[in-house]
Tab-separated table of C-alpha atoms and ligand atoms in Angstrom:
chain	number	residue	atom	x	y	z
A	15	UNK	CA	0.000	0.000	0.000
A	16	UNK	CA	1.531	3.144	-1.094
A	17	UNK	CA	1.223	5.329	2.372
A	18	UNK	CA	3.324	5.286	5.119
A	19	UNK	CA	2.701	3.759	8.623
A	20	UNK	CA	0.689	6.195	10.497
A	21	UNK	CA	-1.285	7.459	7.563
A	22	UNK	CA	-2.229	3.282	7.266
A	23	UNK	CA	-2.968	2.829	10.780
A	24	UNK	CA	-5.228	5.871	10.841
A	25	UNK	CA	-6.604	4.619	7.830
A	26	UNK	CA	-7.617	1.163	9.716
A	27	UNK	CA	-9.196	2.895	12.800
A	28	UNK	CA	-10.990	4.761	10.490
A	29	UNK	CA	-12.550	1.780	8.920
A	30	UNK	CA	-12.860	-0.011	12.627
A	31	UNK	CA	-10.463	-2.370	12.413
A	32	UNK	CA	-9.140	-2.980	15.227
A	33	UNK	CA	-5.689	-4.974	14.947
A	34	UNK	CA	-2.997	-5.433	12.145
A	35	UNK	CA	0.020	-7.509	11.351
A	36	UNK	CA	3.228	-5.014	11.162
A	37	UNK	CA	5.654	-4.959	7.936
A	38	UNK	CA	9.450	-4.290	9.615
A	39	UNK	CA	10.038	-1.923	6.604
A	40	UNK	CA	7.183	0.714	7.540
A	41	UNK	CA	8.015	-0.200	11.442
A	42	UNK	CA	11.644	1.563	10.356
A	43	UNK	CA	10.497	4.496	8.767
A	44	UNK	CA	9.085	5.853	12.169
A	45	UNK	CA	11.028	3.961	14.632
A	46	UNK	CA	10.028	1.556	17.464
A	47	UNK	CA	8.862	4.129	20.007
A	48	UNK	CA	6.835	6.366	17.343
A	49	UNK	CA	5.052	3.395	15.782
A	50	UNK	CA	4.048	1.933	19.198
A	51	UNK	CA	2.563	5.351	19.718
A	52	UNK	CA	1.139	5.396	16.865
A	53	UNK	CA	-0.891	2.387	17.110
A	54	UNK	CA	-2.115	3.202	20.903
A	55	UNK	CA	-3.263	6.521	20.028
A	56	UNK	CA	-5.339	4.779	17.372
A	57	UNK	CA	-6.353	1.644	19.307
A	58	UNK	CA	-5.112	-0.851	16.502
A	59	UNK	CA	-3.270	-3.645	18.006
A	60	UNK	CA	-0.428	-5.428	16.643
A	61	UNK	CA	-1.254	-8.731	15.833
A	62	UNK	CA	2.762	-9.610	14.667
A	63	UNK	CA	5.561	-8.244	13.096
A	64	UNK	CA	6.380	-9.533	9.891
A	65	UNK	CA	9.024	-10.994	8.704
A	66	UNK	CA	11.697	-12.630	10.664
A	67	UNK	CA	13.469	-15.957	9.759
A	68	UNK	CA	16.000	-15.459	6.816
A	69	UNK	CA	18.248	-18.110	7.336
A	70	UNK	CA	18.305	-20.194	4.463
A	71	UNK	CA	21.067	-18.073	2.843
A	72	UNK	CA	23.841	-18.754	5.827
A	73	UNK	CA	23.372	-14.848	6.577
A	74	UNK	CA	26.044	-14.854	9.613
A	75	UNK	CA	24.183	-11.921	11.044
A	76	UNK	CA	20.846	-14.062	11.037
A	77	UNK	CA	20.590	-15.278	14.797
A	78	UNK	CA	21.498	-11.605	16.272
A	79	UNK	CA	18.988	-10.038	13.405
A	80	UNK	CA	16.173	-12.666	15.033
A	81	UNK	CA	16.869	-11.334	18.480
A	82	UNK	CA	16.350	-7.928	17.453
A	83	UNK	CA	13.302	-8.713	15.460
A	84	UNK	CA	12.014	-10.706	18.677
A	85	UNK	CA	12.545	-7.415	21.005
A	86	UNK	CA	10.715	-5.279	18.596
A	87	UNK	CA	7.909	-7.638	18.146
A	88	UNK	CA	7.917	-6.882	22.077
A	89	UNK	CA	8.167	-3.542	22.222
A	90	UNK	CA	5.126	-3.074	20.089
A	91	UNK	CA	2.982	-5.472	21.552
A	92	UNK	CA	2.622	-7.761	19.054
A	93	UNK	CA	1.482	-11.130	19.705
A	94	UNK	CA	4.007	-13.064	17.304
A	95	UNK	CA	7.233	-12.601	14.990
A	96	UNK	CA	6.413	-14.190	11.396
A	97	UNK	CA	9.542	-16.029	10.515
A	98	UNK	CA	10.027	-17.105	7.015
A	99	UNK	CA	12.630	-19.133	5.328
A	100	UNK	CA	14.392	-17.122	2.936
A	101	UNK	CA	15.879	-18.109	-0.442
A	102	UNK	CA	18.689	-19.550	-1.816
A	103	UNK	CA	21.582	-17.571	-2.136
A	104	UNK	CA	23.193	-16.598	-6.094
A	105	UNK	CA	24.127	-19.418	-7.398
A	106	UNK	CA	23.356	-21.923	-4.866
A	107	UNK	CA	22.133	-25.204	-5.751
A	108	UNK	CA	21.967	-27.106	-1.772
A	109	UNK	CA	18.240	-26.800	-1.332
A	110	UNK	CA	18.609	-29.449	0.880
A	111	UNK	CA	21.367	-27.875	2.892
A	112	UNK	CA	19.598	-24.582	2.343
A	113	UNK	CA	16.493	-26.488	4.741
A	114	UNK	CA	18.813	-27.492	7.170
A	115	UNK	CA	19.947	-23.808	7.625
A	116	UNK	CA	16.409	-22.848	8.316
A	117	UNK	CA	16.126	-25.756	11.217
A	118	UNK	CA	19.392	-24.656	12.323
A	119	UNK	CA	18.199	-20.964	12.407
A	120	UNK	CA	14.815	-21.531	14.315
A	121	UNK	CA	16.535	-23.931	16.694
A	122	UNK	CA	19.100	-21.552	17.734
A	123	UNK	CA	16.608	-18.558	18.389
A	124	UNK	CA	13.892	-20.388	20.067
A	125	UNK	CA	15.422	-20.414	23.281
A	126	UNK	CA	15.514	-16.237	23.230
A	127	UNK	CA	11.826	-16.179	21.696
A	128	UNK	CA	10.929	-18.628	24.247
A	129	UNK	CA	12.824	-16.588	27.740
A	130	UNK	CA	11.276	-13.634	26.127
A	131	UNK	CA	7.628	-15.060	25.861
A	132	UNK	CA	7.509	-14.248	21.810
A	133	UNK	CA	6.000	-16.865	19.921
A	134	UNK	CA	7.665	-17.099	16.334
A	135	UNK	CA	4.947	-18.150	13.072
A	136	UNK	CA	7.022	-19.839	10.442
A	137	UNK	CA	5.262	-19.205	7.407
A	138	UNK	CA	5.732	-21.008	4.203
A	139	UNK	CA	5.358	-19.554	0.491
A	140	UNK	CA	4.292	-20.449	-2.208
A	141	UNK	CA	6.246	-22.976	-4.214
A	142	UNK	CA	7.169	-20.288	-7.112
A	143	UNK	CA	8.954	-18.261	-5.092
A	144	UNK	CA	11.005	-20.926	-3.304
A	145	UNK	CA	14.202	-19.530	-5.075
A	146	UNK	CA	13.997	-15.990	-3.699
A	147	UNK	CA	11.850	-16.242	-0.625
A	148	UNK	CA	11.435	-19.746	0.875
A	149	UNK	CA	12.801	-22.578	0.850
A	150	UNK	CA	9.706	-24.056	2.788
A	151	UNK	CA	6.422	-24.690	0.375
A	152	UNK	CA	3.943	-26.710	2.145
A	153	UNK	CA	2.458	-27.033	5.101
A	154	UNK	CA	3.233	-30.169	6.012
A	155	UNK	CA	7.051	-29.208	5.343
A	156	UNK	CA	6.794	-26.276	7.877
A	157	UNK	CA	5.045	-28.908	10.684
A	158	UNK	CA	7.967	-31.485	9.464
A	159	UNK	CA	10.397	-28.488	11.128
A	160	UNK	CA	8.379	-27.962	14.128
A	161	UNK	CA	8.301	-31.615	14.897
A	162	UNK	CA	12.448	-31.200	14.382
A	163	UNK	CA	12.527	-28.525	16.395
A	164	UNK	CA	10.721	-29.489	19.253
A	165	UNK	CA	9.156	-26.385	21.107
A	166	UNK	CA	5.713	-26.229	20.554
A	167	UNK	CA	5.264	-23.440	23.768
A	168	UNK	CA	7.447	-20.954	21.357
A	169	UNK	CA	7.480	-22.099	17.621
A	170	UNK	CA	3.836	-22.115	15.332
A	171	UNK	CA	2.715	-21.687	11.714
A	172	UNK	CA	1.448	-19.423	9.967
A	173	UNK	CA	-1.128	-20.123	7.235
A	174	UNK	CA	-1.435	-18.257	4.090
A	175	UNK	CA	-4.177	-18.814	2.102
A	176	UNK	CA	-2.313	-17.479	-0.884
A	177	UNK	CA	0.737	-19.622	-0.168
A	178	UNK	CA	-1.325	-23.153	0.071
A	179	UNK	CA	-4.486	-22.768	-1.398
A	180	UNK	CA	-2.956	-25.195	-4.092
A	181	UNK	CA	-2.380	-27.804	-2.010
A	182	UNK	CA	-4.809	-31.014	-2.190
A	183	UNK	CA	-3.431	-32.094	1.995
A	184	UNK	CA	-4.078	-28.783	3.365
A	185	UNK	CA	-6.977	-29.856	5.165
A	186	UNK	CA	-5.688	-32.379	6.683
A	187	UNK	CA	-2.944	-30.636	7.168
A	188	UNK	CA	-4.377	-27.930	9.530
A	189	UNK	CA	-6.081	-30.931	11.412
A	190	UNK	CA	-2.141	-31.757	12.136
A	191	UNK	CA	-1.298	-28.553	12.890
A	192	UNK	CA	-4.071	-28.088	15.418
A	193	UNK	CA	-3.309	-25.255	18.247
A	194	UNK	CA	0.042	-24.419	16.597
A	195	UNK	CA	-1.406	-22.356	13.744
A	196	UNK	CA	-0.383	-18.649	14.986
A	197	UNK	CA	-1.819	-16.578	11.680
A	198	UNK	CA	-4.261	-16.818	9.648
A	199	UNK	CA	-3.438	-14.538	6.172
A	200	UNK	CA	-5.915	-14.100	3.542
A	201	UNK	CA	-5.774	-12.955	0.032
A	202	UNK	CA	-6.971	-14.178	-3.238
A	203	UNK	CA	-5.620	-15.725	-6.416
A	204	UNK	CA	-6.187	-14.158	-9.599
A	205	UNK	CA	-6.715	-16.716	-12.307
A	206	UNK	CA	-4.055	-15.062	-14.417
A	207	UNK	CA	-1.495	-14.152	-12.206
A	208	UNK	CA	1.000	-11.184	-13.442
A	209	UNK	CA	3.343	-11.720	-10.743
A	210	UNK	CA	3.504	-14.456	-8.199
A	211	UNK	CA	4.701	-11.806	-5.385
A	212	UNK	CA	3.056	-8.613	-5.758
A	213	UNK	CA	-0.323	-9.137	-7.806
A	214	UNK	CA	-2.634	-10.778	-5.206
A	215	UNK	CA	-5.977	-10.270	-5.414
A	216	UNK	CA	-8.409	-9.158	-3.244
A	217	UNK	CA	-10.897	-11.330	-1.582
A	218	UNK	CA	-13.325	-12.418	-3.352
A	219	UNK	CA	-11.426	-11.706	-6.663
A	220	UNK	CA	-9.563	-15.193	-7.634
A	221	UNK	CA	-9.675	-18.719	-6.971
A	222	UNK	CA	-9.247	-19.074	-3.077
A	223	UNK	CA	-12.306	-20.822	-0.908
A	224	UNK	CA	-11.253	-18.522	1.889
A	225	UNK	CA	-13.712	-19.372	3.860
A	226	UNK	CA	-13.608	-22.870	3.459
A	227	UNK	CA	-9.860	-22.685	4.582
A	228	UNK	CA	-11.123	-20.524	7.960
A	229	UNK	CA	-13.313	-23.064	8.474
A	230	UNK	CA	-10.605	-25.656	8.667
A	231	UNK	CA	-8.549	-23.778	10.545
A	232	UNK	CA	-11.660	-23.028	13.247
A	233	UNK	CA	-12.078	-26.943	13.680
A	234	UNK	CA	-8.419	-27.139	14.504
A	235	UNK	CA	-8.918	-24.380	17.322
A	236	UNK	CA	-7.854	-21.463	15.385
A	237	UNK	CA	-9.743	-18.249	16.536
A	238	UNK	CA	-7.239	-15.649	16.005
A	239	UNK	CA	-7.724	-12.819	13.497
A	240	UNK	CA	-8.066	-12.988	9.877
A	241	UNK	CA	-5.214	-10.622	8.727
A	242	UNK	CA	-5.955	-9.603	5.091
A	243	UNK	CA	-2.599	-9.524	3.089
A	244	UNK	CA	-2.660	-8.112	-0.379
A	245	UNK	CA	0.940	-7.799	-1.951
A	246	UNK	CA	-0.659	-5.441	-4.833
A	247	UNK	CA	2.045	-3.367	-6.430
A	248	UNK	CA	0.495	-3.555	-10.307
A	249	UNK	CA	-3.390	-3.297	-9.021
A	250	UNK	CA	-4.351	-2.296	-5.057
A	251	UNK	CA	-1.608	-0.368	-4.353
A	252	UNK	CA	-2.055	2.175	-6.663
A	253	UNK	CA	-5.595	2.934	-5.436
A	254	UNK	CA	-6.593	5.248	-2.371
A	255	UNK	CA	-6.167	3.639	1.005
A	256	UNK	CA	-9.293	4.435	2.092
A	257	UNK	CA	-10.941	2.736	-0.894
A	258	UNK	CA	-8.822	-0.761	-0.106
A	259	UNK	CA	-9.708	-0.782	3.029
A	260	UNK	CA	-13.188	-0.176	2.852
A	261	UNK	CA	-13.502	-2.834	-0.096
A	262	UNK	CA	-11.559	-5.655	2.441
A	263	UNK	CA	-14.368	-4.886	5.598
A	264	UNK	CA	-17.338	-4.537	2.815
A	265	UNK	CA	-16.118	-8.082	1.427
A	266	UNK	CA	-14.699	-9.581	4.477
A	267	UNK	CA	-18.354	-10.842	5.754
A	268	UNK	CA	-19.117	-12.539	2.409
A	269	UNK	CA	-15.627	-14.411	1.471
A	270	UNK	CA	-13.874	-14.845	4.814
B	1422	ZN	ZN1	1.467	-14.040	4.648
């Protein structure tokens, strides 16, 4: 969305919605302490901070980049730090050694997360961008790392309906994920995708049963909030805030 952080929180009070997932990027622009006021003064809650992880690459910086991500997450209040895999590095070829970084990576920050009471969301992405972005595709992959990693109390998925729609064993899926699914992200996908990153569609727009994948996630225990996540650069974000927004809570009763 092209504004910048308080001009988007304003614009969710505005609308009455009442919590939001937090992009790091527009957390920086303002700063820790001006964002957290920001959000109070508007009574939007932060539901996480998004995204953490990053450690398929070998970054060497990655564990001391998690903590820091982990005590921001804190400082604003949010509930959970969305961790995602990242990509392969240039001309690397090891996925498999690339997946071992990511168990690695979540294993070595889960005892911080876990002494400072922040649960971490591993979210995986959709299988196109598995190059650039994440290593980890499915589901069931990201529940194969939490069984590896052992910490159920600190480490959780988070489901994107955009990521797995795809994916004929998400249902069951889910069922094996049970109370571990942190975030629930919704989105649509348009038949004739321009761009598997940035041209999501709004709900209601594309192919995705949205509500068919809440209702899985509701028999599993789920009953967090449905954060709306529309990566948009060629279509939404180009439009007025106020118009996005109001189109997500006018179409949020009938497709979520
Ligand atoms: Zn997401």
């Amino acid at each position: 969305m092209q504004a910048d952080f308080k001009d988007s929180i304003e614009c969710l009070s505005r609308h009455g919605v009442q919590a939001s997932s937090l992009w790091r990027a527009k957390v920086d622009e303002v700063g820790l302490s001006t964002a957290r006021k920001i959000l109070d003064d508007n009574g939007v809650a932060a539901v996480s901070l998004c995204a953490g992880g990053l450690f398929a690459d070998g970054s060497k910086t990655a564990v001391e980049d998690n903590k820091r991500w982990i005590d921001e997450a804190l400082a604003l209040g949010a509930d959970s730090l969305v961790v995602i895999s990242g990509g392969l590095s240039e001309g690397d070829r090891d996925l498999a050694a690339a997946r071992d970084r990511v168990i690695q990576g979540l294993s070595d920050i889960v005892p911080y997360a876990q002494a400072q009471g922040m649960r971490l969301a591993l979210e995986p992405l959709h299988p196109m961008v598995c190059g650039f972005r994440s290593v980890i595709s499915s589901l069931g992959d990201a529940l194969d790392i939490l069984d590896a990693v052992d910490a159920d109390d600190t480490l959780g998925v988070a489901v994107d309906s955009y990521a797995l729609w795809w994916d004929p064993g998400l249902e069951s899926q889910i069922q094996r994920a049970s109370s571990r699914v942190l975030n629930f992200h919704a989105s649509d996908w348009l038949r004739e995708t321009r761009d598997v990153r940035e041209d999501r569609g709004m709900i209601g727009d594309g192919c995705i049963d949205n509500r068919l994948i809440r209702s899985w996630l509701e028999r599993a225990g789920f009953d967090g909030f449905v954060e709306v996540e529309i990566f948009s650069a060629l279509d939404w974000w180009k439009r007025p805030i106020d118009d996005v927004v109001s189109t997500i809570v006018a179409r949020a009763g009938a497709t979520l």
